Tab-separated table of C-alpha atoms in Angstrom:
chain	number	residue	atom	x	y	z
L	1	UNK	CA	23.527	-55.061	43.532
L	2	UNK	CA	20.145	-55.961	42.116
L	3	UNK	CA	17.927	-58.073	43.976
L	4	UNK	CA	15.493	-60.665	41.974
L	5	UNK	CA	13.145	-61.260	41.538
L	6	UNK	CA	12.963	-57.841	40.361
L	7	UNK	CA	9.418	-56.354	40.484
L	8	UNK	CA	8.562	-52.462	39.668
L	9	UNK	CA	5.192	-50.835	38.073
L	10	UNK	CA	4.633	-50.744	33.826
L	11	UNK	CA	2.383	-48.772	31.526
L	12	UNK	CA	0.734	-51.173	28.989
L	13	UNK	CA	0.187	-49.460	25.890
L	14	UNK	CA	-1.723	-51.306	22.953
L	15	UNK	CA	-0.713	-50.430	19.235
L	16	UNK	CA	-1.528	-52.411	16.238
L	17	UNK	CA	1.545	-54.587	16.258
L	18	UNK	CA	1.272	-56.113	19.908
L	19	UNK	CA	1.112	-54.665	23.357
L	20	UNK	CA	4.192	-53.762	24.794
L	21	UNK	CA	5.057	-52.472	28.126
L	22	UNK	CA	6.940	-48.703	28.990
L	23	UNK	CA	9.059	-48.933	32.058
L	24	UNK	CA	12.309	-47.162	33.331
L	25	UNK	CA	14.499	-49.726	34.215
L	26	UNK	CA	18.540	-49.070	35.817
L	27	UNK	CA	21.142	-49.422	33.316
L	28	UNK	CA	23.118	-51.730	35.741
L	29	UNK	CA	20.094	-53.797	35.793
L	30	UNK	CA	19.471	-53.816	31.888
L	31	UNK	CA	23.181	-55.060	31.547
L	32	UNK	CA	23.147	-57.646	33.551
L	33	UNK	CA	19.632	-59.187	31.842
L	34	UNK	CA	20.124	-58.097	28.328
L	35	UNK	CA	22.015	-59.176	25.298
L	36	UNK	CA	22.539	-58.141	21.373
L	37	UNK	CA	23.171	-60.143	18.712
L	38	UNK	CA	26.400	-57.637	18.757
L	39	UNK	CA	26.959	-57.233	22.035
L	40	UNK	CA	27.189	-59.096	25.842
L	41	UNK	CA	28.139	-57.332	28.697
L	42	UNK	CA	29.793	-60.139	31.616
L	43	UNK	CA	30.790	-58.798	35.179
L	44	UNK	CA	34.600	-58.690	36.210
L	45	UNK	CA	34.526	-58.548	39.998
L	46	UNK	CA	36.322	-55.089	39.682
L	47	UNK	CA	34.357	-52.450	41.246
L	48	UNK	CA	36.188	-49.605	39.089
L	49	UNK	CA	35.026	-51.422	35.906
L	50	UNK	CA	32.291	-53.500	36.753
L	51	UNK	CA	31.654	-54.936	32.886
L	52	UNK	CA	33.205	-56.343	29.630
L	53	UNK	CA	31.868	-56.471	26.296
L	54	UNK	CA	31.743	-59.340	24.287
L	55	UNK	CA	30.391	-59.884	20.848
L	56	UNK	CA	28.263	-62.872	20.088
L	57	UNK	CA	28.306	-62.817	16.389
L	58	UNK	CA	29.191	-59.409	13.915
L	59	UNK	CA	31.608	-56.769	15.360
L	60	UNK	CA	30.479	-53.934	17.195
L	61	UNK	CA	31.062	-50.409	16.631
L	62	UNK	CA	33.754	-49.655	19.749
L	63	UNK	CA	34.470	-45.837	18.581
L	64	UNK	CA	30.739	-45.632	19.131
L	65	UNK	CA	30.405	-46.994	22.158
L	66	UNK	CA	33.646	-44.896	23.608
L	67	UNK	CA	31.975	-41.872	22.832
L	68	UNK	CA	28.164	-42.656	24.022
L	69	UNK	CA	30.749	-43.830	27.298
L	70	UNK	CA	32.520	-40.658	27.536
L	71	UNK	CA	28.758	-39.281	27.212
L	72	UNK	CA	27.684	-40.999	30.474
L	73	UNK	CA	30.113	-39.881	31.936
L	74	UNK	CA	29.030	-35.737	31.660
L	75	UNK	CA	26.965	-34.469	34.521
L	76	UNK	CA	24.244	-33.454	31.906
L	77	UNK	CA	23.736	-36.499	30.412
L	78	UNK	CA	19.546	-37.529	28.798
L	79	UNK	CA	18.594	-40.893	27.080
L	80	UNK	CA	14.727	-39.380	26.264
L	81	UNK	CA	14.065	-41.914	23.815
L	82	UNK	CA	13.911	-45.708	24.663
L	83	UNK	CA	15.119	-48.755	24.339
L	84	UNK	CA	13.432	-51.473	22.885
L	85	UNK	CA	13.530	-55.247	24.538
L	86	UNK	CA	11.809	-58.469	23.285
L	87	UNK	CA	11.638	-60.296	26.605
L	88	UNK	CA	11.643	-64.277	26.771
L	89	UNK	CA	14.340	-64.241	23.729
L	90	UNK	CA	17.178	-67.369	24.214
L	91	UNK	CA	20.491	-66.097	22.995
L	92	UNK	CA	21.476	-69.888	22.579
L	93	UNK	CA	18.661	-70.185	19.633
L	94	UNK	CA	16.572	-66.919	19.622
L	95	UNK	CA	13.234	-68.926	20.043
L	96	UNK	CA	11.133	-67.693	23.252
L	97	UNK	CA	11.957	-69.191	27.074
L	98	UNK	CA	9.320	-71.942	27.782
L	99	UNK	CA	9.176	-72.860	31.523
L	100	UNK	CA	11.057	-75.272	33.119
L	101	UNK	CA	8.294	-78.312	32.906
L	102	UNK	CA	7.590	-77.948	28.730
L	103	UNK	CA	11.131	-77.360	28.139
L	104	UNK	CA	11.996	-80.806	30.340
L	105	UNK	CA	8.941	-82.379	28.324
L	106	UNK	CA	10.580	-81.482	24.810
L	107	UNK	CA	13.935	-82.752	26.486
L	108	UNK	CA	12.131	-86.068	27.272
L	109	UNK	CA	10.891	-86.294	23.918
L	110	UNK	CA	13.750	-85.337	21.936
L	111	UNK	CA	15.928	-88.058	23.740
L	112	UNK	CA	17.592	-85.834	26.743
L	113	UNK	CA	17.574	-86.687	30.355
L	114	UNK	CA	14.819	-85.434	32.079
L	115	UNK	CA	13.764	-85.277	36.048
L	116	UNK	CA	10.899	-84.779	37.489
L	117	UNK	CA	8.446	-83.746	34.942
L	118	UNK	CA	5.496	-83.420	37.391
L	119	UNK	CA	7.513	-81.277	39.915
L	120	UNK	CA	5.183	-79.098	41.656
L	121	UNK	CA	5.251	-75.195	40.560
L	122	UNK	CA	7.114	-73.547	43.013
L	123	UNK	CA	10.436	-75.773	43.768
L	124	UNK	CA	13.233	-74.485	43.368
L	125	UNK	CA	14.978	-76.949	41.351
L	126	UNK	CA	12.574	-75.602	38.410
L	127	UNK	CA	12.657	-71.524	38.411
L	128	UNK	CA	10.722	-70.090	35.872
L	129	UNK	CA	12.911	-67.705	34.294
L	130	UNK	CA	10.251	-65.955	32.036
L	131	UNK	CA	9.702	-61.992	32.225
L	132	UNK	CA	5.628	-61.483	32.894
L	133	UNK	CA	3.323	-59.134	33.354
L	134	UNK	CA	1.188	-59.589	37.114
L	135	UNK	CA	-1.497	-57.235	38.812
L	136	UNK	CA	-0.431	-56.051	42.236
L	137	UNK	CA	-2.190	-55.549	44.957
L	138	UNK	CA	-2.814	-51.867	44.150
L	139	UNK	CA	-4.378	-52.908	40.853
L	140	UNK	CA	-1.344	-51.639	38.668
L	141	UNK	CA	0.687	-53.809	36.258
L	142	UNK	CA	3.814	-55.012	37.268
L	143	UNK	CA	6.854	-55.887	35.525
L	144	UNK	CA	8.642	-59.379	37.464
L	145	UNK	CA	11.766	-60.312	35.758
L	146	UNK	CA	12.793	-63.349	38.319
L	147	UNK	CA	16.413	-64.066	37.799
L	148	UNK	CA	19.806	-62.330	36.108
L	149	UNK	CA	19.663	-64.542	33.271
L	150	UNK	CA	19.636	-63.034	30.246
L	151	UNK	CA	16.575	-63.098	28.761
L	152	UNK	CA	15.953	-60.035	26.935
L	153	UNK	CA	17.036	-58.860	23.398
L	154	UNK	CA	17.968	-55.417	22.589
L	155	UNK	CA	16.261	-55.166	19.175
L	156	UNK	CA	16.784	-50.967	19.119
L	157	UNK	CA	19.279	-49.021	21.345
L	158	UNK	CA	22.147	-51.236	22.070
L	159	UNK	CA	24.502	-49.279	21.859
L	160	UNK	CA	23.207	-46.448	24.064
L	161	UNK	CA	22.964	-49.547	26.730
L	162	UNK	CA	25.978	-50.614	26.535
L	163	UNK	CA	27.793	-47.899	26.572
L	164	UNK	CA	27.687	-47.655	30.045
L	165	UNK	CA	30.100	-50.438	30.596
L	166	UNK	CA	32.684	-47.718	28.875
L	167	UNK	CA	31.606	-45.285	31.487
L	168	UNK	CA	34.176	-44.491	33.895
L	169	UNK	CA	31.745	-42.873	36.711
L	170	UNK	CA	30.388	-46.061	38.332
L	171	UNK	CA	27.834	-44.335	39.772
L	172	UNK	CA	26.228	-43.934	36.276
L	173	UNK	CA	25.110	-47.820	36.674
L	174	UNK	CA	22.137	-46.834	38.689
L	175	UNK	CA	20.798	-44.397	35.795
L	176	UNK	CA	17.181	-45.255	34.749
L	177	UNK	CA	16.819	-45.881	31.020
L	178	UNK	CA	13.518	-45.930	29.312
L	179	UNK	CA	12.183	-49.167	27.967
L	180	UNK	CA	9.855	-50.180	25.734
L	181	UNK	CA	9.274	-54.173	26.121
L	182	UNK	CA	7.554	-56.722	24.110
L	183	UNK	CA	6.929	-60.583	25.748
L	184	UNK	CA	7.357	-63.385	23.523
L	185	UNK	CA	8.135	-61.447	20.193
L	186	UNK	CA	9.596	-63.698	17.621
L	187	UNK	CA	12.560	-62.871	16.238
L	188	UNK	CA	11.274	-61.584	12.486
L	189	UNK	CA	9.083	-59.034	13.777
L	190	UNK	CA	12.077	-57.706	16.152
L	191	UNK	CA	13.496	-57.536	13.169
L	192	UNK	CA	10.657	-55.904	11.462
L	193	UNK	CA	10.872	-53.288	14.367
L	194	UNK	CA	14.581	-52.395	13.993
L	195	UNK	CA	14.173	-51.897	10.087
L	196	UNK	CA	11.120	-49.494	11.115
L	197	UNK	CA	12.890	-47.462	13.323
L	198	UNK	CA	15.988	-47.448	11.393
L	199	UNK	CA	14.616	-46.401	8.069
L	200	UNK	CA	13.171	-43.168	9.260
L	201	UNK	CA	9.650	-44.484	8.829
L	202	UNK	CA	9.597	-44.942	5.359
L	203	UNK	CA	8.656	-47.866	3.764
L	204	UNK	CA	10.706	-51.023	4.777
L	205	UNK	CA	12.277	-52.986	2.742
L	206	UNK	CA	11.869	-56.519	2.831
L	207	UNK	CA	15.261	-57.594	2.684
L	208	UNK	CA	16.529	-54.777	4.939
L	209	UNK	CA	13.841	-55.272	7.313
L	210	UNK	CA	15.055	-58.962	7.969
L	211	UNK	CA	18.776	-58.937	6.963
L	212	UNK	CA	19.824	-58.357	10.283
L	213	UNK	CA	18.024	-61.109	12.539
L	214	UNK	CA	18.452	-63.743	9.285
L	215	UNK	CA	14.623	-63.377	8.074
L	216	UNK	CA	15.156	-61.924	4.572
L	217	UNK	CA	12.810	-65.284	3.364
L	218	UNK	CA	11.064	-63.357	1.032
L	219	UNK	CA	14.063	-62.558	-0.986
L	220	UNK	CA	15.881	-65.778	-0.811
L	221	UNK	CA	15.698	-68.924	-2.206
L	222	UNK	CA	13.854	-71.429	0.086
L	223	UNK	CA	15.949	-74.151	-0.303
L	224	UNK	CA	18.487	-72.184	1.883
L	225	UNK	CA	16.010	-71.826	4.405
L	226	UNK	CA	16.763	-72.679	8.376
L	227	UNK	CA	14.265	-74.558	10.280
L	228	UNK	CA	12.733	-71.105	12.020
L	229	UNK	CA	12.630	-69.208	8.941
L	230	UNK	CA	10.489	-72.104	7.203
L	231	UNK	CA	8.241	-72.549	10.504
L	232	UNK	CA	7.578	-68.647	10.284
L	233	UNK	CA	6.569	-68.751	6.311
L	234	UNK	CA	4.204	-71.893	7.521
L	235	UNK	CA	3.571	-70.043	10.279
L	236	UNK	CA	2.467	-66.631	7.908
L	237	UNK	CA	0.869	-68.919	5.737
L	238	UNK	CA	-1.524	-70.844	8.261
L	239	UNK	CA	-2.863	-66.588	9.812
L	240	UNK	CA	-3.997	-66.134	5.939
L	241	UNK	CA	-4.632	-69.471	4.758
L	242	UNK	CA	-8.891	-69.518	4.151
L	243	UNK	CA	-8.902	-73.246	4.877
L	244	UNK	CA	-6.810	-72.907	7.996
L	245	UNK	CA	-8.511	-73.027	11.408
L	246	UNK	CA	-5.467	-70.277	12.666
L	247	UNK	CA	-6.916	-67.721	10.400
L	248	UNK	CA	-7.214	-64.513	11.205
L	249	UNK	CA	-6.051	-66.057	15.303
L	250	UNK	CA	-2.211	-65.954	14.760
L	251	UNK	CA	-1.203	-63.143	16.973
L	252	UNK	CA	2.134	-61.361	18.021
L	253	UNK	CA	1.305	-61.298	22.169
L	254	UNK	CA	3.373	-63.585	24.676
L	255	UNK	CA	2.903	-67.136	24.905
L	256	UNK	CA	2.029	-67.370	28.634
L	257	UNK	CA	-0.883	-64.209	28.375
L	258	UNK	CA	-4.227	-66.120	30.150
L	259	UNK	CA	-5.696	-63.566	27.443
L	260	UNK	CA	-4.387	-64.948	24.727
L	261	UNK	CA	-7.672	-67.801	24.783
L	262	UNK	CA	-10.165	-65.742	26.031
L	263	UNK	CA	-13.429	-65.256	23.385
L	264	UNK	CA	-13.590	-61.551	23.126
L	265	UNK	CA	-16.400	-61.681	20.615
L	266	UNK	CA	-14.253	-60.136	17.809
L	267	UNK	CA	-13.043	-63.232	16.243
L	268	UNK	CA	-12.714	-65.544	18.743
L	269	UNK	CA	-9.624	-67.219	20.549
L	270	UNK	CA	-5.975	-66.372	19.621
L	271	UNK	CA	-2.704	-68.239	19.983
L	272	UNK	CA	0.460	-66.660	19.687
L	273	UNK	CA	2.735	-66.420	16.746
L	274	UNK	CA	5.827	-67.898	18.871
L	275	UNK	CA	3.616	-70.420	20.052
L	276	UNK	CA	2.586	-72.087	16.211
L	277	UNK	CA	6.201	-71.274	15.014
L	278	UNK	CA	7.713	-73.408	17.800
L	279	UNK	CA	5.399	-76.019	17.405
L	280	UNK	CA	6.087	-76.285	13.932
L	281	UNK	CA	9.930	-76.135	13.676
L	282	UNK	CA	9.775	-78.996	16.010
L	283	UNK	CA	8.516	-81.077	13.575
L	284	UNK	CA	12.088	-80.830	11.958
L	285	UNK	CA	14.236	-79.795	14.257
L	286	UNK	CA	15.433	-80.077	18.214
L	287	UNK	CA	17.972	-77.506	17.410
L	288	UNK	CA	17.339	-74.360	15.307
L	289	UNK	CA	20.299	-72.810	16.229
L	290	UNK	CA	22.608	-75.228	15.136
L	291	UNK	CA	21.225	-75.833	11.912
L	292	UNK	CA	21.166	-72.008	10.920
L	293	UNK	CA	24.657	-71.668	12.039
L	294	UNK	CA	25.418	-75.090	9.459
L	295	UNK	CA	23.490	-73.303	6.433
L	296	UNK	CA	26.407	-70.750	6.920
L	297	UNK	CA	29.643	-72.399	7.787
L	298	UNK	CA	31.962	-72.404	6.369
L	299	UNK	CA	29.788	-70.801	3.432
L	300	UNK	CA	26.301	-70.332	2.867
L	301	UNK	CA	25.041	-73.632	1.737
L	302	UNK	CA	21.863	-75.577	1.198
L	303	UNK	CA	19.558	-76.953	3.229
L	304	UNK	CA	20.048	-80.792	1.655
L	305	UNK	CA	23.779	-80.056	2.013
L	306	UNK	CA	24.250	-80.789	5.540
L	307	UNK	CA	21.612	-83.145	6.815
L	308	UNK	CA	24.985	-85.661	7.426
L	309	UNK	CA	26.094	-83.303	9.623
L	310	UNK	CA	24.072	-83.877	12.818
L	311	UNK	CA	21.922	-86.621	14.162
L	312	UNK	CA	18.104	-85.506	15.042
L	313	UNK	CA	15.276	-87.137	16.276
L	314	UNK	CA	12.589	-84.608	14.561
L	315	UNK	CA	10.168	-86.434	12.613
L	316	UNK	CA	9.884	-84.631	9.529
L	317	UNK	CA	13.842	-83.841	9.010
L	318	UNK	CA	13.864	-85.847	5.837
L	319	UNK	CA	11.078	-83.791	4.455
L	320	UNK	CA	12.710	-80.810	5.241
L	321	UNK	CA	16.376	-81.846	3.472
L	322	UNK	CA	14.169	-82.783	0.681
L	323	UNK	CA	12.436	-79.394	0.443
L	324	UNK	CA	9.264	-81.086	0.549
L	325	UNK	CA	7.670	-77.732	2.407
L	326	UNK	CA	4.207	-78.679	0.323
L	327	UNK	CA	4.128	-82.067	2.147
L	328	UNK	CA	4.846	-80.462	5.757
L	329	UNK	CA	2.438	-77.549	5.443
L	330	UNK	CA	-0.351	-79.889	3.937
L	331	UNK	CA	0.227	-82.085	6.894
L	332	UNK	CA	0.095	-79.199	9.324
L	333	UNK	CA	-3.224	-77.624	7.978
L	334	UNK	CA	-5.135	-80.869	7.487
L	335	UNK	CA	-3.992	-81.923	11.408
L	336	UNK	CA	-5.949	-78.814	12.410
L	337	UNK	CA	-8.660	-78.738	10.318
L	338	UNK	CA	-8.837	-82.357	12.315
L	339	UNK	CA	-8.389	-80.667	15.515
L	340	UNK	CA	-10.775	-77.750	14.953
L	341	UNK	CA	-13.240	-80.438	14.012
L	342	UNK	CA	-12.983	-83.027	16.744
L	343	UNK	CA	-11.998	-80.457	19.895
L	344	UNK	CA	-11.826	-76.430	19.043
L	345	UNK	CA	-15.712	-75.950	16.899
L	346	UNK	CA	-18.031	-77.567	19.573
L	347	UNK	CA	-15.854	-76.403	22.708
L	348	UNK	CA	-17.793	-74.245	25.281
L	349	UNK	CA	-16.139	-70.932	25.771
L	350	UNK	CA	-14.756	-71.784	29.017
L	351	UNK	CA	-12.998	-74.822	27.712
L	352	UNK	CA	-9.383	-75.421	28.572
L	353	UNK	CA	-8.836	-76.464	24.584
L	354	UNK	CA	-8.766	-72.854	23.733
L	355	UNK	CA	-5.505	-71.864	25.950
L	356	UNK	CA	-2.136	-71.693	25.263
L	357	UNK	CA	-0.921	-74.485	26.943
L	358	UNK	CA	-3.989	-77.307	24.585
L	359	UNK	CA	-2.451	-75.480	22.182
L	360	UNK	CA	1.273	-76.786	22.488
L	361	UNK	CA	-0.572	-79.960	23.895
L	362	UNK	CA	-2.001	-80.597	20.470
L	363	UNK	CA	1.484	-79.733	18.320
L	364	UNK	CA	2.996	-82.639	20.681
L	365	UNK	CA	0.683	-85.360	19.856
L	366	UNK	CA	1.005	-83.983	15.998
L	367	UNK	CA	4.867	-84.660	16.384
L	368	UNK	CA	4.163	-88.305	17.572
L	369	UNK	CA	1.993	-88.717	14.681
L	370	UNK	CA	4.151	-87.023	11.772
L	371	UNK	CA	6.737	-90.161	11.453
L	372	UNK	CA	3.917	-92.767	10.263
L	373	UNK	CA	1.875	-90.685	8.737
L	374	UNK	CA	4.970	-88.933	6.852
L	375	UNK	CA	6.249	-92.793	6.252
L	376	UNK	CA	3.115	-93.899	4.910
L	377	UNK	CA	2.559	-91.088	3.123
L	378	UNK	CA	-1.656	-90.241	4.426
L	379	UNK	CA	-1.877	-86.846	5.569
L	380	UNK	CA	-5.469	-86.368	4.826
L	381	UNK	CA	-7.858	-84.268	7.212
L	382	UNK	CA	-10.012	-87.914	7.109
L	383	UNK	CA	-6.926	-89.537	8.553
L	384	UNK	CA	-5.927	-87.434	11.690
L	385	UNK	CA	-9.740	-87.054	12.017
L	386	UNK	CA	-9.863	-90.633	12.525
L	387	UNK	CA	-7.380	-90.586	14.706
L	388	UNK	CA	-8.251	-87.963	17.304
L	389	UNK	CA	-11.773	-89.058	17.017
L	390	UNK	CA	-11.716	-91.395	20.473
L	391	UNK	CA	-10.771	-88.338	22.488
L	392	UNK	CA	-14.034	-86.198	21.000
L	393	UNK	CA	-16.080	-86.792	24.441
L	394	UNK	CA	-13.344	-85.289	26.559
L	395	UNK	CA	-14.235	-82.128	28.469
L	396	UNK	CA	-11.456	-80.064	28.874
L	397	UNK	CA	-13.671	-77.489	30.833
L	398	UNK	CA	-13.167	-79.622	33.929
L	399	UNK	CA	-11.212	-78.657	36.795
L	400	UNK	CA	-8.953	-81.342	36.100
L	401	UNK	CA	-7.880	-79.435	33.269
L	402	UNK	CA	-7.765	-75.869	34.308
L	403	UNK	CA	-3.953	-75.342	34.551
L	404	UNK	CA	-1.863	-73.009	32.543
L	405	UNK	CA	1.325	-73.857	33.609
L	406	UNK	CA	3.493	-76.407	31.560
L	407	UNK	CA	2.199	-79.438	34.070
L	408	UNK	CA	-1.191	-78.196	32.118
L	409	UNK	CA	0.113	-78.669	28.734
L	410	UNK	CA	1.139	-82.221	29.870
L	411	UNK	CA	-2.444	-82.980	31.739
L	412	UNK	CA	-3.866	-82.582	28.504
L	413	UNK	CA	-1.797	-84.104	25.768
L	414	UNK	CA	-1.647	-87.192	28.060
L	415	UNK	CA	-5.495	-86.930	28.371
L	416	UNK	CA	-5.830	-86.796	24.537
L	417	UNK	CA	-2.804	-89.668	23.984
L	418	UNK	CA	-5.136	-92.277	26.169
L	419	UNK	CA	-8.086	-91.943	24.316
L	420	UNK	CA	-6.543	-92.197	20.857
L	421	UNK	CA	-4.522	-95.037	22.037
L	422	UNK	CA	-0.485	-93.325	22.165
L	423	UNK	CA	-0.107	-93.230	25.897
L	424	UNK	CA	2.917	-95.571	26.942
């Protein structure tokens, strides 16, 4: 029985893609957190065979996975090479696990019940599920993965994993498997990774590379687009755009990473990619999930085909059934060309504006502005500019300021929402 939270040492190792994180990890352990887009393994209270398989969306390959079982179950058996997790992945809508305070906020926002917003870190009631990285005491990285939920994606290797729930030696449970883990990796560059590694290292193919995980955008009409895959083309578009504030600062690295802000003197503060791809798919949607799963039921349809089907609060939904992707990236880019002028070029390098959690802060207050300015059709940098202007003087370097948890993210959009007149 595993005991969380679950804490053991990690090797960071920095490549060009993102740093991930090389630990060996017990296959009883991996089952229990992990999940495919193939394959689920659920306990069944029988100690011979402690695991089913499920699969959560194409069929899996169960010849396979009888013979890697069978495998297992030799007293020879190696797994050298590793398996490859994004941690922080929801299998409900494959966008990254927030904790509990911004995910009640976007509840709050998008209409749900919501409790206790300002409940101190720490209770209980509000366990931050989220994999991380800490220092311990010994000055080695540590890996904390805090509960059983399952929070990690298998982009390579699944079926080595879960093979052992096909093993008939029990015993084989407490095997150690090497991983290789990325925090906070969207979904098309787990994608990206799987059509690496599965191509022999030749060139990828852009519609292979994103086939699997749904991301083939650049070889499919956009007007069947889902929410995510248009937020990650904006998303693209805003880390190369010359007139965007995000270029060149668009990074793949986990949301939560106090690094992620810091000025290293080689181009300056970063955000991540999961971070500006959530903030933007908000601004049409409360529920990518669903919508993807509409675009392709019964058959692959439109996006304009099914905005009858659901009800949602997002404030540029219309514009998004219209295909008006012009309109929502214009608004986007001139918002932070409004934002880079008002808080982010003037900031001292110790301001709070520059982390993660400003950074979400300021995608709220844009999705409280998007409906009137959408409505009344002024999405000029000289209009948000305007608008944030009252909240220029506020120092976000103060102490009052300096917290990176979600309660942080909420100190300062409410902070920013008084001055420019939207608190209520």
């Amino acid at each position: 029985m595993t005991t969380f939270p679950y804490r053991t040492k990690v090797l960071r190792v920095r490549q060009e893609l993102a740093e991930c994180w090389v630990v060996a990890l017990p296959a009883r352990l991996l089952l229990d957190v992990c999940f495919s887009d193939v394959l689920t393994a659920e306990h069944t209270g029988d100690a011979s065979r402690p695991y089913n398989l499920g699969g959560i969306q194409r069929e899996y390959r169960e010849k396979r996975l009888q013979e890697i079982g069978r495998y297992i179950d030799r007293d020879d058996t190696a797994f050298p090479n590793s398996i490859i997790l994004a941690a922080n992945s929801r299998p409900s809508d494959g966008m990254t696990e927030d904790d509990p305070v911004d995910q009640a906020e976007e509840d709050a926002e998008d209409g749900k019940p919501a409790d206790n917003l300002e409940v101190a870190d720490g209770d209980p009631s509000l366990i931050d599920r989220r994999w991380r990285i800490e220092v311990g005491d010994d000055g080695c990285h540590e890996l904390v993965i805090p509960t059983k939920d399952k929070l990690a994606a298998v982009v390579d290797g699944q079926h080595r994993l879960f093979g052992f729930a096909k093993a008939k030696v029990v015993e084989r449970l407490e095997m150690e498997m090497i991983c290789a883990i990325y925090l906070d990796l969207p979904k098309p560059f787990q994608a990206q990774i799987f059509a690496t590694i599965n191509s022999n290292q030749k060139r990828v193919d852009k519609s292979l590379t994103y086939e699997m995980f749904g991301y083939n955008i650049d070889d499919e009409d956009p007007s069947f687009w889902s929410p995510d895959k248009l937020a990650v083309f904006l998303t693209r578009r805003l880390g190369s755009d010359d007139a965007s504030p995000l270029k060149g600062r668009i990074v793949i690295a986990p949301k939560k990473d106090a690094q992620l802000a810091a000025l290293t003197g080689h181009g300056g503060w970063k955000v991540s990619t999961a971070v500006v791809v959530e903030g933007i798919a908000r601004l049409f949607t409360s529920n990518p999930k669903t919508d993807a799963n509409d675009l392709q039921t019964p058959a692959k349809v439109r996006r304009a085909d099914i905005q009858e089907r659901r009800k949602d609060r997002a404030p540029l939904r219309a514009a998004y059934f219209a295909g008006q992707d012009i309109v929502i990236y214009t608004m986007v880019l001139n918002y932070l060309i409004a934002c880079n002028e008002v808080f982010w070029s003037a900031a001292p390098a110790d301001s709070f504006i520059f982390k993660t959690v400003a950074v979400q802060a300021l995608f709220d207050i844009l999705r409280r502005l998007a409906p009137d300015a959408y409505e009344r059709k002024v999405i000029s940098v000289e209009y948000f500019r305007s608008i944030l202007q009252p909240a220029r003087g506020l120092n976000f370097s103060e102490d009052k300021y300096r917290n990176a948890s979600g309660s942080g993210r909420s100190i300062i959009r409410r902070a920013i929402e008084e001055q420019i007149g939207l608190a209520n």
